[in-house]
Coordinates of C-alpha atoms in Angstrom, one line a residue:
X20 CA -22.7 48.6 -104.3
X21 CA -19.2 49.0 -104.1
X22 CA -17.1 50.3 -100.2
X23 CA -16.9 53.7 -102.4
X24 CA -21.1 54.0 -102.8
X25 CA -21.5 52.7 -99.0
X26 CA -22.0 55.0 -95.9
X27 CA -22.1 53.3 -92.1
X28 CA -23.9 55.1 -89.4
X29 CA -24.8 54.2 -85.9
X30 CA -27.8 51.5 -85.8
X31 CA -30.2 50.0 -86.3
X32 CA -32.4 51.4 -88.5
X33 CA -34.6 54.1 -87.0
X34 CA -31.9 56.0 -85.1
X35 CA -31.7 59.5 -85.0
X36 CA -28.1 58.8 -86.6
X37 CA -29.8 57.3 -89.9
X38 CA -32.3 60.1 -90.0
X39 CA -29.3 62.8 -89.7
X40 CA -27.4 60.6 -92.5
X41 CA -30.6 61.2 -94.4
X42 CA -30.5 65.0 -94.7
X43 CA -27.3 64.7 -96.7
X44 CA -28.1 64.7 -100.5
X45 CA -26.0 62.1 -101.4
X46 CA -27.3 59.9 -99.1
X47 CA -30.0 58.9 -101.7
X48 CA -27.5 57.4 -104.0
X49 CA -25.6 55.5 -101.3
X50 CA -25.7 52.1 -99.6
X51 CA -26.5 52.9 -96.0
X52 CA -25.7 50.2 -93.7
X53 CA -26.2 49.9 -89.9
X54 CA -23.8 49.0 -87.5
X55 CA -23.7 48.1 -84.1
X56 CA -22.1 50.5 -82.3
X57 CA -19.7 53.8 -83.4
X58 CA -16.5 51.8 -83.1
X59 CA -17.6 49.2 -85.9
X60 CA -19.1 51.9 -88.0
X61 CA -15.6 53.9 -87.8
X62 CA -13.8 50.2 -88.1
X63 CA -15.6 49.5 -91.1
X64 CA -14.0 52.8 -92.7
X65 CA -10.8 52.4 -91.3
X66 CA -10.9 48.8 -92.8
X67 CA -11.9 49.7 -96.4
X68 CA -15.2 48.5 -96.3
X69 CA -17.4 51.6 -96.3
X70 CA -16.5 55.8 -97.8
X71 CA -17.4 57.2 -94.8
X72 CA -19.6 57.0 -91.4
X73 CA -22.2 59.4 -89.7
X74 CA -21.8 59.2 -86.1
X75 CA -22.8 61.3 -83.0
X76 CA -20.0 63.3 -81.5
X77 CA -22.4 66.1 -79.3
X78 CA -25.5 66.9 -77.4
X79 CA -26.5 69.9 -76.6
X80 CA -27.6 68.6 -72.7
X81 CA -25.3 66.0 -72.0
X82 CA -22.4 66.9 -73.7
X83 CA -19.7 65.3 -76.0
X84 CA -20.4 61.7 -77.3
X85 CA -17.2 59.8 -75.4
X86 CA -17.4 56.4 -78.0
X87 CA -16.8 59.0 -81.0
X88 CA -14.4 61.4 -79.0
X89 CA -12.3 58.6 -78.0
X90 CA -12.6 56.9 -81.2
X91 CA -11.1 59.9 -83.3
X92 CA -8.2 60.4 -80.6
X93 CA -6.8 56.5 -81.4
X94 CA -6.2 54.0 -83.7
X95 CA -5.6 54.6 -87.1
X96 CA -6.5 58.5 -88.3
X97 CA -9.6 59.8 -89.3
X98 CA -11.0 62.9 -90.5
X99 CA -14.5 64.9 -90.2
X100 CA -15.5 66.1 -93.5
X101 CA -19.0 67.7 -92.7
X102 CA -21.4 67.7 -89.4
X103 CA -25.1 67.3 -89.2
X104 CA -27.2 68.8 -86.8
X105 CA -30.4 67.2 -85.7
X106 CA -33.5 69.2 -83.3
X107 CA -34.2 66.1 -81.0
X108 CA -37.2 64.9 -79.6
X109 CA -38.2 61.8 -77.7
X110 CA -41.4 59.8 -78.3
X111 CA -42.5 56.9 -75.9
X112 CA -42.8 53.9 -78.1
X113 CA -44.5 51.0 -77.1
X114 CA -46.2 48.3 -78.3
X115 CA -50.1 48.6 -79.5
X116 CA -52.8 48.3 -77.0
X117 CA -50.5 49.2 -74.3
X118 CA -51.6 52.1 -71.9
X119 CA -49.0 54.7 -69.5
X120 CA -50.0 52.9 -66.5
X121 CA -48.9 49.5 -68.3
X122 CA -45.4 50.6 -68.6
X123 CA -43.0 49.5 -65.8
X124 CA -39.6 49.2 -67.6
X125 CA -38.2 51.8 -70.1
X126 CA -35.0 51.8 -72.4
X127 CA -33.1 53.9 -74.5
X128 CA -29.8 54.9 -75.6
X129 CA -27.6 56.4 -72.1
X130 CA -27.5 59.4 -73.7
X131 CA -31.5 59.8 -74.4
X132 CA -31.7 59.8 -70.2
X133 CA -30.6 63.0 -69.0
X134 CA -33.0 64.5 -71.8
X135 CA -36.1 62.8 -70.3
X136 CA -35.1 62.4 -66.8
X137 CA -37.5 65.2 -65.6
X138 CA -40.3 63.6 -67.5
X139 CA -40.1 60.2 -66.6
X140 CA -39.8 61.5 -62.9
X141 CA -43.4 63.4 -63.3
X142 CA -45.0 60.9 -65.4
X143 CA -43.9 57.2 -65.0
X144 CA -41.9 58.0 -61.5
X145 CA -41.7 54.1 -60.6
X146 CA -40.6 52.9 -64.2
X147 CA -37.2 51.1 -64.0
X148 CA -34.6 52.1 -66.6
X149 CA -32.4 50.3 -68.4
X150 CA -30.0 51.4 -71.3
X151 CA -29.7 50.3 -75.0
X152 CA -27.1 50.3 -77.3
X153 CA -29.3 53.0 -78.7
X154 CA -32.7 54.6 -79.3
X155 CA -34.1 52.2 -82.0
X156 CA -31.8 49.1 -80.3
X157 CA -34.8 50.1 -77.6
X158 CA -37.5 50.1 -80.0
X159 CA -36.5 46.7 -81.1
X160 CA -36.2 45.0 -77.8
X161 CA -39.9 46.7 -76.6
X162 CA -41.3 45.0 -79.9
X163 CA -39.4 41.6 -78.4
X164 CA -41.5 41.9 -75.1
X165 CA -38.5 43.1 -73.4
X166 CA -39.4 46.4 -72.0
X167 CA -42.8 47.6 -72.0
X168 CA -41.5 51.1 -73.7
X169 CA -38.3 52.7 -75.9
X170 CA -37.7 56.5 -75.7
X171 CA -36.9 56.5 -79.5
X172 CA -37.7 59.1 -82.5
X173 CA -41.6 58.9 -83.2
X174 CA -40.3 58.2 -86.9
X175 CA -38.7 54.7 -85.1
X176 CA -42.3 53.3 -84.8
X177 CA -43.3 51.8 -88.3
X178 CA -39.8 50.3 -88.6
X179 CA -40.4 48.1 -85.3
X180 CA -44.3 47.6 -85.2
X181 CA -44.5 50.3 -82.2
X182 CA -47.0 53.3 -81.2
X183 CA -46.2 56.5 -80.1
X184 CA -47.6 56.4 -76.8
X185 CA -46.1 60.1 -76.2
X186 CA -44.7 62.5 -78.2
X187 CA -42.4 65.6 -78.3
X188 CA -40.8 64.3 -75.0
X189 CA -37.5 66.5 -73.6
X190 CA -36.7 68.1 -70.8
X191 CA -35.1 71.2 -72.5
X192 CA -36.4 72.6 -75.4
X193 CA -34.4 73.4 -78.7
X194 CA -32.0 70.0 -77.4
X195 CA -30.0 69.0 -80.4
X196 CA -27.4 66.3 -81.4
X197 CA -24.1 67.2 -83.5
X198 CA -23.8 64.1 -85.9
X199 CA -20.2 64.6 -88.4
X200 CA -19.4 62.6 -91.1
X201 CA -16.0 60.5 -90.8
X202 CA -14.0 59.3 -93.7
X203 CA -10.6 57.8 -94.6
X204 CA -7.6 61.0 -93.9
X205 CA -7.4 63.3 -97.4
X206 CA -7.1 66.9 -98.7
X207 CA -9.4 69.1 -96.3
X208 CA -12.5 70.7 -98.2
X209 CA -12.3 73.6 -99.5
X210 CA -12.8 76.7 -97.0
X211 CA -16.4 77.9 -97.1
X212 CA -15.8 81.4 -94.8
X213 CA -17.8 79.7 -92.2
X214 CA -15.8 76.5 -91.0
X215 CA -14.4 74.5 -88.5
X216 CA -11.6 72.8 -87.4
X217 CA -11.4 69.9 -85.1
X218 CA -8.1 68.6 -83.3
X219 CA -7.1 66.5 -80.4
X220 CA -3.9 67.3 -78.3
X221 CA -1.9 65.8 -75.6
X222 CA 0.0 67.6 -73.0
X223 CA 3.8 66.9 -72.8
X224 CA 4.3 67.5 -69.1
X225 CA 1.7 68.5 -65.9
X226 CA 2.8 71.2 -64.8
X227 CA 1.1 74.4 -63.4
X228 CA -0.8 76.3 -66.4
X229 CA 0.3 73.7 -69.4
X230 CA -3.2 73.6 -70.7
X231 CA -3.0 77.7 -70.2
X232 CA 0.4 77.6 -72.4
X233 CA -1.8 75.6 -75.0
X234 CA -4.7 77.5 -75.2
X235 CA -2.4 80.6 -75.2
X236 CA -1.4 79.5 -78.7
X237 CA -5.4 80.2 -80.1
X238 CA -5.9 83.1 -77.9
X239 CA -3.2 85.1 -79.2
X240 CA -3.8 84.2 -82.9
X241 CA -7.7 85.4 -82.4
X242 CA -8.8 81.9 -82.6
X243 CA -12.1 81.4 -80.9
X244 CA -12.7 78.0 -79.1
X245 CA -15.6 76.0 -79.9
X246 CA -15.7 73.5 -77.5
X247 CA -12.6 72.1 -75.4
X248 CA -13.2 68.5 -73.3
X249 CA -10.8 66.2 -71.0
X250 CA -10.7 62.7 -72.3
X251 CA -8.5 60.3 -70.3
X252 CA -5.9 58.7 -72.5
X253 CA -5.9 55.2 -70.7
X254 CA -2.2 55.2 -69.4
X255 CA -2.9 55.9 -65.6
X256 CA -4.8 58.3 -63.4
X257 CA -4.2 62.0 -64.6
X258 CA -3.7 61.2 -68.0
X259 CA -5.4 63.4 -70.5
X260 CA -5.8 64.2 -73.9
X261 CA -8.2 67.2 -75.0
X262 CA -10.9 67.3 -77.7
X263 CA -11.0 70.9 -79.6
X264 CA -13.6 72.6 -81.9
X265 CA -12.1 75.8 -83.1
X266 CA -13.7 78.4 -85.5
X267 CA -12.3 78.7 -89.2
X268 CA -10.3 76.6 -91.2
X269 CA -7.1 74.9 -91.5
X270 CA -6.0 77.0 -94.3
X271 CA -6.7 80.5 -92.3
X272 CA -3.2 81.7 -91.1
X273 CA -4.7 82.6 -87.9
X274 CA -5.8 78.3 -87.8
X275 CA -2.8 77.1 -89.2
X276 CA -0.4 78.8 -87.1
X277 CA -1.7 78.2 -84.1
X278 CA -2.3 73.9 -84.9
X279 CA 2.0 74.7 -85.5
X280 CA 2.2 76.6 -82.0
X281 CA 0.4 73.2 -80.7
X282 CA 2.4 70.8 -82.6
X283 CA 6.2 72.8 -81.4
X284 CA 5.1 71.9 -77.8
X285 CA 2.5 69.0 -77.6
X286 CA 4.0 65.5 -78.1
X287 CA 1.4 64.7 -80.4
X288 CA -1.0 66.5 -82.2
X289 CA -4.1 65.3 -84.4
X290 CA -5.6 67.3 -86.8
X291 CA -9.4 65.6 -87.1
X292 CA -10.5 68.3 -90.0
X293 CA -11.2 71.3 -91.3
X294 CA -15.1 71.5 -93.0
X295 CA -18.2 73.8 -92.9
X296 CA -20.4 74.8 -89.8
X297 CA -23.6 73.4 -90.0
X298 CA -25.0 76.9 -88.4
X299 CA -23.2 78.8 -91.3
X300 CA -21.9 81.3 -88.6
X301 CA -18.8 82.9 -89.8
X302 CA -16.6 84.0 -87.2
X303 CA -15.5 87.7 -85.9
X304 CA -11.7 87.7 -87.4
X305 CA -10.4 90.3 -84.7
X306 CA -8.0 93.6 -85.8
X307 CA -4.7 91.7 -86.8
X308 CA -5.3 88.4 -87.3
X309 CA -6.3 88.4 -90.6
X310 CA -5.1 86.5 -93.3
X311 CA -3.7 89.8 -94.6
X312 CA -2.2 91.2 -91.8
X313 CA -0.3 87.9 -91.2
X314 CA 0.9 88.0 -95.0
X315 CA 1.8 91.7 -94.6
X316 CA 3.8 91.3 -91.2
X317 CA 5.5 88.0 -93.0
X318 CA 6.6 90.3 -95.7
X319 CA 7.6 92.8 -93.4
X320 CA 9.9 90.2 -91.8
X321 CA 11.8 89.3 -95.0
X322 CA 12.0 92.9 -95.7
X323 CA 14.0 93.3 -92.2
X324 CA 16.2 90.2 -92.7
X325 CA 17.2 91.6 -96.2
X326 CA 17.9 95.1 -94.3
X327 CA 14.9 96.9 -96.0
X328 CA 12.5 97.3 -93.1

């Protein structure tokens, strides 16, 4: 197939990435091809050799996916045309014949071990851990004699010759992995009523309430706040830029108008996307922040300046 029929994704096969790329419906008319990590599935966008990537960006227990955050916030642009979220649960993969007092060493991607700390504490309390450059990477290397077991999905098992040893392993319950779809920058989709838009910002001087003059710029437009985090930027200690979820869609006044308010004060701004919430939860548009109200106090503007107010 040609880079326009071929999706990359976070591998190898049997990752909970591939089986979130799997629930989209045109993933069965695409080339899906695993890479080794979330920089060369992004690369292989930014370098014309794939449509688009599905890659992790947040979990519900540990938090935002840094490789993906920092990955959007440099090099060449990106943009998030639709997320995927994915219920997760662990199984404990290991090779046929082997029994729970057998295993003594345990991988998995870092992010898998927060969700199954508790468990491994209470149940294989001596077994040493050692990460993975992810969930199936762990199946794999238990199937090479490695490790003796892979906290993987159960679904990872066929792929890599592996039995489920233990299943519907995680410390808290209803965990959950935000997966989005990246592609090359282009016209946002279409507004749906129930959207999102992502951005990253940089602060232009530290000062005492910066961030609080930033965040100002949503809260007085009615703009709810999805999720805000703190990456550092690379250029010394204190440096930070700041991943933003925010609810509705680039071409909502209330959105728009308050990316501008960003963009008048922040050295740099970059708008990641505007695309639909995979909850479908449309947001509560508070009294005056409407698309119509802004339109109407616009007008009302002009109508002053042209000494008709």
């Amino acid at each position: 197939m040609s880079p326009a029929s071929r999706y990359t994704y976070l591998g190898p096969e049997g990752t909970f990435t591939e089986a979130a790329l799997r629930t989209l419906p045109e993933a069965a008319t695409r080339e899906l091809v695993p890479m080794v990590s979330v920089p060369a599935a992004l690369d292989a966008v930014r370098n014309g050799e794939a449509a688009a990537a599905l890659v992790p960006i947040e979990n519900s227990v540990e938090g935002g996916v840094t490789a993906t955050l920092d990955e959007l916030a440099t090099g060449a642009p990106l943009s998030i045309y639709r997320e995927v979220v994915l219920p997760i649960a662990f199984a404990l993969l290991v090779r046929p014949g082997t029994k729970m007092s057998d295993v003594k060493t345990v991988t998995g991607h870092p992010v898998a071990q927060p969700q199954v700390r508790n468990w491994l504490a209470a149940h294989l309390p001596d077994a040493v851990w050692e990460s993975a450059a992810s969930n199936a990477d762990g199946a794999r290397l238990v199937q090479e004699g490695r490790f003796d077991g892979a906290f993987a999905g159960e679904f990872a098992a066929p792929t890599y010759g592996l039995e489920p040893l233990v299943t519907e392993i995680h410390d808290a319950a209803n965990a959950q992995t935000r997966f989005v779809l990246v592609g090359r920058p282009a016209r946002p989709v279409a507004p749906t009523g129930a959207d999102k838009t992502s951005a990253v910002f940089w602060l232009g001087d530290d000062h005492p309430g910066a961030l609080l003059e930033l965040l100002q710029e949503f809260a007085v437009r009615g703009v709810n706040l999805i999720r805000i985090e703190s990456r550092p930027t690379g250029e010394g200690i204190g440096q930070y830029c700041f991943s933003i979820d925010a609810e509705g869609h680039i071409t909502d006044r209330r959105v728009g108008e308050a990316l501008m308010g960003l963009k008048r004060i922040c050295p740099k701004v970059r708008f990641l996307g505007s695309y639909p919430r995979a909850d479908e939860v449309r947001p509560k548009v508070r009294k005056g922040t409407t698309d119509e109200e802004f339109t109407a106090a616009s007008d009302w503007l002009g109508r002053a300046l042209d000494g008709r107010a």
